[in-house]
Coordinates of C-alpha atoms in Angstrom, one line a residue:
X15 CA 97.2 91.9 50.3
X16 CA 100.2 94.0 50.1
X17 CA 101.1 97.2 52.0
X18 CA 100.8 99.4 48.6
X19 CA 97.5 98.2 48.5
X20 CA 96.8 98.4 51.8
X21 CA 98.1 101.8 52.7
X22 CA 98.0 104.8 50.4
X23 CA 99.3 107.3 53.0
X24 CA 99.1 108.3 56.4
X25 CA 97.7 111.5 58.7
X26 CA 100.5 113.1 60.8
X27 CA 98.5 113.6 63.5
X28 CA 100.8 115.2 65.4
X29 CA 99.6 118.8 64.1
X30 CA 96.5 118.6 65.7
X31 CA 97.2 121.1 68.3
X32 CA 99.5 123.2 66.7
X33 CA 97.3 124.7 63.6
X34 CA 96.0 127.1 65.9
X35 CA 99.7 128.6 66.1
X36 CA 100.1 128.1 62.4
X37 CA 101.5 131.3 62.0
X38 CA 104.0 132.1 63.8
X39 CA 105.4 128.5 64.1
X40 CA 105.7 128.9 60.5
X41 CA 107.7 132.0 60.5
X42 CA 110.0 130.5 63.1
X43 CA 109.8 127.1 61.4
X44 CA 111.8 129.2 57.6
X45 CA 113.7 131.6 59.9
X46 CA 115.3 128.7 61.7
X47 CA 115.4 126.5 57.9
X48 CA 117.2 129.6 56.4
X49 CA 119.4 129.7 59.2
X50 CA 120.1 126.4 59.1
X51 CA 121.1 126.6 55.7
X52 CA 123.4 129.9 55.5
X53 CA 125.5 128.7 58.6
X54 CA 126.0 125.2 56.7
X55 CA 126.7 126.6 53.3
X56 CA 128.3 129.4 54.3
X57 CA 131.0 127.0 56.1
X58 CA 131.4 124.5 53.2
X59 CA 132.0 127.0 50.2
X60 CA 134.3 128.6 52.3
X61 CA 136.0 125.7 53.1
X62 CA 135.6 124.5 49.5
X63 CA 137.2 127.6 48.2
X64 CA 140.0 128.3 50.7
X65 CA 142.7 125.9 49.5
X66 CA 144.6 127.0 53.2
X67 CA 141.4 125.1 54.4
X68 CA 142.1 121.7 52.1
X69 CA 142.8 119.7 55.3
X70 CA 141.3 116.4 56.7
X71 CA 139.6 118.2 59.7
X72 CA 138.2 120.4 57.6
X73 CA 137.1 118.3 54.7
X74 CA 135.3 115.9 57.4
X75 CA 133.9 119.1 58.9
X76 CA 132.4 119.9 55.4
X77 CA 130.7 116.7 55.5
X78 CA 129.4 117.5 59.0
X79 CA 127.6 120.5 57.3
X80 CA 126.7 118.7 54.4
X81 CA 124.6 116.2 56.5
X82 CA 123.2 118.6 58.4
X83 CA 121.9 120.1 54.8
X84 CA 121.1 116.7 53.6
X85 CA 118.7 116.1 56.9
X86 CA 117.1 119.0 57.5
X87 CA 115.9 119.1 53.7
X88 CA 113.7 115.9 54.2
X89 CA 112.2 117.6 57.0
X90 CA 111.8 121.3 56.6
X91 CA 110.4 121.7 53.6
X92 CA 107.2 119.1 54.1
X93 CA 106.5 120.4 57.5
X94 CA 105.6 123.6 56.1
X95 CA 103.8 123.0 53.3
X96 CA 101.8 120.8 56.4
X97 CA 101.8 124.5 58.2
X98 CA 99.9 125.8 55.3
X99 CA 97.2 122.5 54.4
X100 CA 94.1 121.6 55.5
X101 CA 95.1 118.3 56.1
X102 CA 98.0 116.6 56.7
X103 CA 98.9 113.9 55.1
X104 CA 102.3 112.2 53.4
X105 CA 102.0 109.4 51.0
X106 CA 103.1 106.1 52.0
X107 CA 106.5 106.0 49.6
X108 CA 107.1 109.8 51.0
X109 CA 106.9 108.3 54.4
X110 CA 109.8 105.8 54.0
X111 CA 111.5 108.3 52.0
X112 CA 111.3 110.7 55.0
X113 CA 112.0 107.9 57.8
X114 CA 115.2 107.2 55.9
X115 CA 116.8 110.5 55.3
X116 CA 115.7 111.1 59.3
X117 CA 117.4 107.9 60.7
X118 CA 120.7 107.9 57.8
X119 CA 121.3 111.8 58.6
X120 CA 121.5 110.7 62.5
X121 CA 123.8 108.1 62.2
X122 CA 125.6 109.6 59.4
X123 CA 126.7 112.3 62.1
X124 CA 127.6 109.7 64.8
X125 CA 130.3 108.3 62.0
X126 CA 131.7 111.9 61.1
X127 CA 132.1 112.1 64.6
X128 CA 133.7 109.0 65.5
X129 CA 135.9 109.6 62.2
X130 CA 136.8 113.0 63.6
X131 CA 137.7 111.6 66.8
X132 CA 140.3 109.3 64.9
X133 CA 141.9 112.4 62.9
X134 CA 142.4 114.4 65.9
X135 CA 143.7 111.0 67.8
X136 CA 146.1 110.8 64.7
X137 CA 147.2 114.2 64.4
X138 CA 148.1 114.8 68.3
X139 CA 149.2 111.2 69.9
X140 CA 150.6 109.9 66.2
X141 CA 152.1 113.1 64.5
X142 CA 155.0 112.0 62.7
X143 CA 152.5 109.2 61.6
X144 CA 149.7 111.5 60.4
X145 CA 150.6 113.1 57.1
X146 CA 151.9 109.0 55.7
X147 CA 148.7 107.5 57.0
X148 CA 145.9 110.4 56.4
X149 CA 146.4 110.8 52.4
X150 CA 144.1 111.8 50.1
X151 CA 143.0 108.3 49.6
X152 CA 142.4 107.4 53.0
X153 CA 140.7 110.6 53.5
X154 CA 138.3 109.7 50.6
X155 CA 137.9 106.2 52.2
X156 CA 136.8 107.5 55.5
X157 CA 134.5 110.2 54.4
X158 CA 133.1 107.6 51.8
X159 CA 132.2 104.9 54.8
X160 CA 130.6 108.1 57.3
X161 CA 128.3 108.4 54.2
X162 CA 128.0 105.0 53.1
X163 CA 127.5 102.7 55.6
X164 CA 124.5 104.6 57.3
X165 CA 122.7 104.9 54.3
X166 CA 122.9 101.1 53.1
X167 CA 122.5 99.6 56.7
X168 CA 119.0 102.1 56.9
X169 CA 118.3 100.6 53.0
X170 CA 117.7 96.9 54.7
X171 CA 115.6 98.6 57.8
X172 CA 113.4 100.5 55.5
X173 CA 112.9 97.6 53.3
X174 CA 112.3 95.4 56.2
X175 CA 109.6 97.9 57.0
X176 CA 108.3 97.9 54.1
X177 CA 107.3 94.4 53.9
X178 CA 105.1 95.0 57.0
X179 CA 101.1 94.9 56.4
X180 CA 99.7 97.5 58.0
X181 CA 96.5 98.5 59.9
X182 CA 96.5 101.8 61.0
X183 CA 97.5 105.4 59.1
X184 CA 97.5 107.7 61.8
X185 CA 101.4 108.6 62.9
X186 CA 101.4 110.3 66.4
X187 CA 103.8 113.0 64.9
X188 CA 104.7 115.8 62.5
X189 CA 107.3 113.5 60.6
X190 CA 107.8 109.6 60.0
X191 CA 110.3 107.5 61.9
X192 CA 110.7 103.9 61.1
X193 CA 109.6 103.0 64.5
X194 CA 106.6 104.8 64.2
X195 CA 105.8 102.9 61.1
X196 CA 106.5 99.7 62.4
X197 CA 103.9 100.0 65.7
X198 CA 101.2 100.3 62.8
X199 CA 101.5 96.8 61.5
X200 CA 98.7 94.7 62.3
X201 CA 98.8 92.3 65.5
X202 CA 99.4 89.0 63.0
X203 CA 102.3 90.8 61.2
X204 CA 106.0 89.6 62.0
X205 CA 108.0 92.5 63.3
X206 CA 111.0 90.2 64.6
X207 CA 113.1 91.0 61.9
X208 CA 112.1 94.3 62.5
X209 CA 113.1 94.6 66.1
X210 CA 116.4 92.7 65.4
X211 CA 117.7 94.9 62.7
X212 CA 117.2 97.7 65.0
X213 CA 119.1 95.9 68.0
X214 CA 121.7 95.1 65.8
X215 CA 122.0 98.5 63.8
X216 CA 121.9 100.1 68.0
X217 CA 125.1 97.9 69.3
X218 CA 126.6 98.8 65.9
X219 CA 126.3 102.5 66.6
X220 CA 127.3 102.3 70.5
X221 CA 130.3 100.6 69.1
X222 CA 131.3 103.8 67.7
X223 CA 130.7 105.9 70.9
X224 CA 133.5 103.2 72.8
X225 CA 136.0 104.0 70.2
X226 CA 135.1 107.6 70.8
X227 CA 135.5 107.1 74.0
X228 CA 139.1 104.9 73.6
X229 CA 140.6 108.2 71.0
X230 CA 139.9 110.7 73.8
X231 CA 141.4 108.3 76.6
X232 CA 144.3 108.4 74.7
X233 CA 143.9 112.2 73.5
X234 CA 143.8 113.3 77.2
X235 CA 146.6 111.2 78.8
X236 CA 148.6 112.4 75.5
X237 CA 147.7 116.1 76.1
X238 CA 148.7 116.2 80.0
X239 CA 152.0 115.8 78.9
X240 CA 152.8 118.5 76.8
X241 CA 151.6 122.7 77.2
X242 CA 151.5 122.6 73.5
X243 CA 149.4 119.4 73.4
X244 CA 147.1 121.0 75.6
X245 CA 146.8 124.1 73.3
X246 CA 145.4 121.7 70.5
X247 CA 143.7 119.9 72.6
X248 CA 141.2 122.8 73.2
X249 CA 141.5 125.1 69.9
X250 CA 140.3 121.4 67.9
X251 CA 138.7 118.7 70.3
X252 CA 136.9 121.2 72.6
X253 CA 134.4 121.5 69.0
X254 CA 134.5 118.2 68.4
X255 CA 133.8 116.8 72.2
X256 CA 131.0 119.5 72.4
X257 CA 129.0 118.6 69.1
X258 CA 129.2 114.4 70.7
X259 CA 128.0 115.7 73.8
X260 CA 124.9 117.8 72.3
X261 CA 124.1 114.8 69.6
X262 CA 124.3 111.7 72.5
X263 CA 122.2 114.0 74.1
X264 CA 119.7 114.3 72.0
X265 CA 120.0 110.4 70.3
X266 CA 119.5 109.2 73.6
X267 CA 116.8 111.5 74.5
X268 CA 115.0 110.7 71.8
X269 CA 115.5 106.7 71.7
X270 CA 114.4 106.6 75.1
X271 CA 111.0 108.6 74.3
X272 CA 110.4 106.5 71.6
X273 CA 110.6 103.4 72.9
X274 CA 108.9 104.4 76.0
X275 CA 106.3 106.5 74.0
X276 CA 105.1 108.7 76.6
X277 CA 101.5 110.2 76.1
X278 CA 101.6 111.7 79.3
X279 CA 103.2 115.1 77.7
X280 CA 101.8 117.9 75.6
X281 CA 101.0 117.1 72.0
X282 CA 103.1 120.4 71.3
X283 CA 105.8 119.2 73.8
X284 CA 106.1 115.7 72.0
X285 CA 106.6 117.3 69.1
X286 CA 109.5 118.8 69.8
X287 CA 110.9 115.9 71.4
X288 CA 110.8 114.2 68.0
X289 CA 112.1 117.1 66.1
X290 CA 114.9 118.3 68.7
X291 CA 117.6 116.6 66.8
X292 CA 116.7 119.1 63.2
X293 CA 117.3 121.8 65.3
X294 CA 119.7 121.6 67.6
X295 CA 122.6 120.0 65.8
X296 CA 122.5 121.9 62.3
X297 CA 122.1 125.2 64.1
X298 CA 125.2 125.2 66.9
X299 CA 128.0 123.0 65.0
X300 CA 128.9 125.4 62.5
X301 CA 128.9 128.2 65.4
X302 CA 130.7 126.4 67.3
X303 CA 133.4 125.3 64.8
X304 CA 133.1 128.1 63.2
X305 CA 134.3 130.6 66.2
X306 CA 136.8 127.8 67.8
X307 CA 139.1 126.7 65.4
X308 CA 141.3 129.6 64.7
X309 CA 141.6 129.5 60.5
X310 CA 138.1 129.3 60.3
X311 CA 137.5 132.1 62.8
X312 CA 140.2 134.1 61.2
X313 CA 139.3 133.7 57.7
X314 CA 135.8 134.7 58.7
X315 CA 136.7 138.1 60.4
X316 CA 139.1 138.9 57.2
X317 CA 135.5 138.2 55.2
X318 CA 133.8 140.6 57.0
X319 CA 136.6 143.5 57.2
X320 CA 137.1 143.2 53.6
X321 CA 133.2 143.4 53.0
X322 CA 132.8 146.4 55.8
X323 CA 135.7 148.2 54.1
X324 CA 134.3 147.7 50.5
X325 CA 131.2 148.9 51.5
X326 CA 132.9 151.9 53.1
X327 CA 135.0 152.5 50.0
X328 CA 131.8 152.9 48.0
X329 CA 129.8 154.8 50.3
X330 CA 132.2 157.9 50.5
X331 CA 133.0 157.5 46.6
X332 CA 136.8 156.2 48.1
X333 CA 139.1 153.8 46.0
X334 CA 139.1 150.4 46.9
X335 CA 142.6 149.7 47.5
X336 CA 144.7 146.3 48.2
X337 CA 143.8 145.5 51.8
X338 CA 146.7 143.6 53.5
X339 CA 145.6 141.5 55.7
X340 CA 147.8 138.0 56.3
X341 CA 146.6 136.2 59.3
X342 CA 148.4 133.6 61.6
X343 CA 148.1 130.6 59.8
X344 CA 147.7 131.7 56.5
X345 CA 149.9 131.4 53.6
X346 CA 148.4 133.6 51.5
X347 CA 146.5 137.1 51.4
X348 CA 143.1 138.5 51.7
X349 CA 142.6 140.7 48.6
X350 CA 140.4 142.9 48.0
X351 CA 140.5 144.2 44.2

């Protein structure tokens, strides 16, 4: 008989003892969604509408926020509408649905970053090379392949997965992961394909971390050199190096539980274990890109004087003049009309 047939949905069991906190993990749960989505949309209209801000670190930086979007939408929204139910359940196509948005969004960042790493490798150890090799094409090649390749290599797993007969509905979680789906299938069912897709798609992805690691080899012997170097150096990889550090982190972390699958811990501890990686990530790289790199910081504080000083204006009945304000790095001025 077929999985359809077999398997209509499944209980996130995970949830069992966190309904007695329903309440307030709810309000934390949309506080931390909205938050989540300001910061990220915030960052890419401005970046969208700043043409000072029309740059290949910043357009792959977009993308960065974008995923982050993309992610924590297949999560947030289902886990609490669970918050409010009586029972728990996701149907068996949502389930895939979810397991793939999960597992694309986290690779997805891994090729931003690696792709990042390569733009700021370009732009400081190759600059005369970087404008003639970064154009708009190759931009659109690069961002197209962070987006891209996740998504179709995660396609095969989850149809792999899908293909699985299954035995068991009950998913030791709040969300569905592919390898959570796969320890369901009964004893007789093949899961070799299974196991070596995910090998396979795992070297693929520590691949990218030794390139990381061969940019900032390079990045760092480059920067000794020069005071200048050094300078870019921190104002654009110290972002970068500290959003690979937070998201190895928490990969790792969270590859390691899996496989190990621990029911030693907390049911409320496990939990957010598994969901470390929608919190975490969208929530500091925008803060932390958005305060280090100068135009972004800049163009940030000009927001907020020219909203303070409007506000101003209209409280004490004032006119709203022309406020000049031309920051370092800007071609053009803030206006307020």
């Amino acid at each position: 008989m077929d999985n359809q047939y077999n398997v209509r949905s499944f209980i996130l069991s995970g949830f069992n003892e966190t309904m007695n906190f329903r309440v307030p993990l709810f309000s934390f749960t949309l506080l931390c969604y909205c938050v989540i989505l300001f910061i990220n949309i915030s960052l890419v209209l401005l970046i969208v509408l700043d043409e000072n801000l029309h740059e290949p670190m910043y357009i792959f930086l977009s993308s960065f926020c974008i995923n982050a979007i993309y992610g924590t939408t297949g999560f947030y929204p289902k886990f609490l509408s669970d918050l409010l139910s009586s029972s728990q359940t996701i149907s068996y196509e949502g389930c895939l649905l979810q397991a793939f948005i999960m597992y694309s969004f986290g690779y997805c960042d891994l090729s931003l970053l690696a792709v990042m790493a390569f733009d700021r490798y370009l732009a400081i150890c190759r600059p005369l090379h970087y404008h003639s090799f970064m154009t708009k094409r190759r931009l659109s090649q690069l961002v197209c392949f962070s987006w891209l390749t996740p998504l179709c290599i995660f396609s095969i797993n989850i149809l792999l997965t899908s293909k699985l007969r299954l035995c068991d509905i009950n998913i030791q979680r709040v969300l569905c992961l592919n390898w959570l789906i796969v320890k369901l299938a009964c004893p007789e069912a093949d899961t070799f394909s299974n196991n070596i897709s995910a090998y396979v798609i795992f070297i693929f992805y520590v691949s990218h971390g030794f390139f990381i690691m061969w940019t900032y080899m390079h990045l760092i012997k480059t920067c000794v050199r020069s005071r200048d170097d050094r300078l870019k150096f921190m104002q654009t990889c110290v972002p970068h190096l500290t959003s690979l550090t937070t998201f190895l982190s928490v990969i790792v972390f969270q590859y390691v539980y899996l496989r190990l699958d621990s029911t030693d811990l907390f049911q409320s501890l496990q939990n957010f274990i598994a969901i470390e990686f929608l919190i975490i990530s969208p929530v500091m790289n925008p803060l932390v890109y958005g305060f280090k790199l100068a135009k972004i910081r800049k163009r940030i504080f000009t927001l907020v004087a020219s909203i303070v000083y409007r506000n101003i204006c209209t409280e004490y009945g004032l006119k709203v003049q022309r406020l000049n304000m031309k920051p370092a790095g800007f071609r053009r001025k803030s206006v307020i009309e």
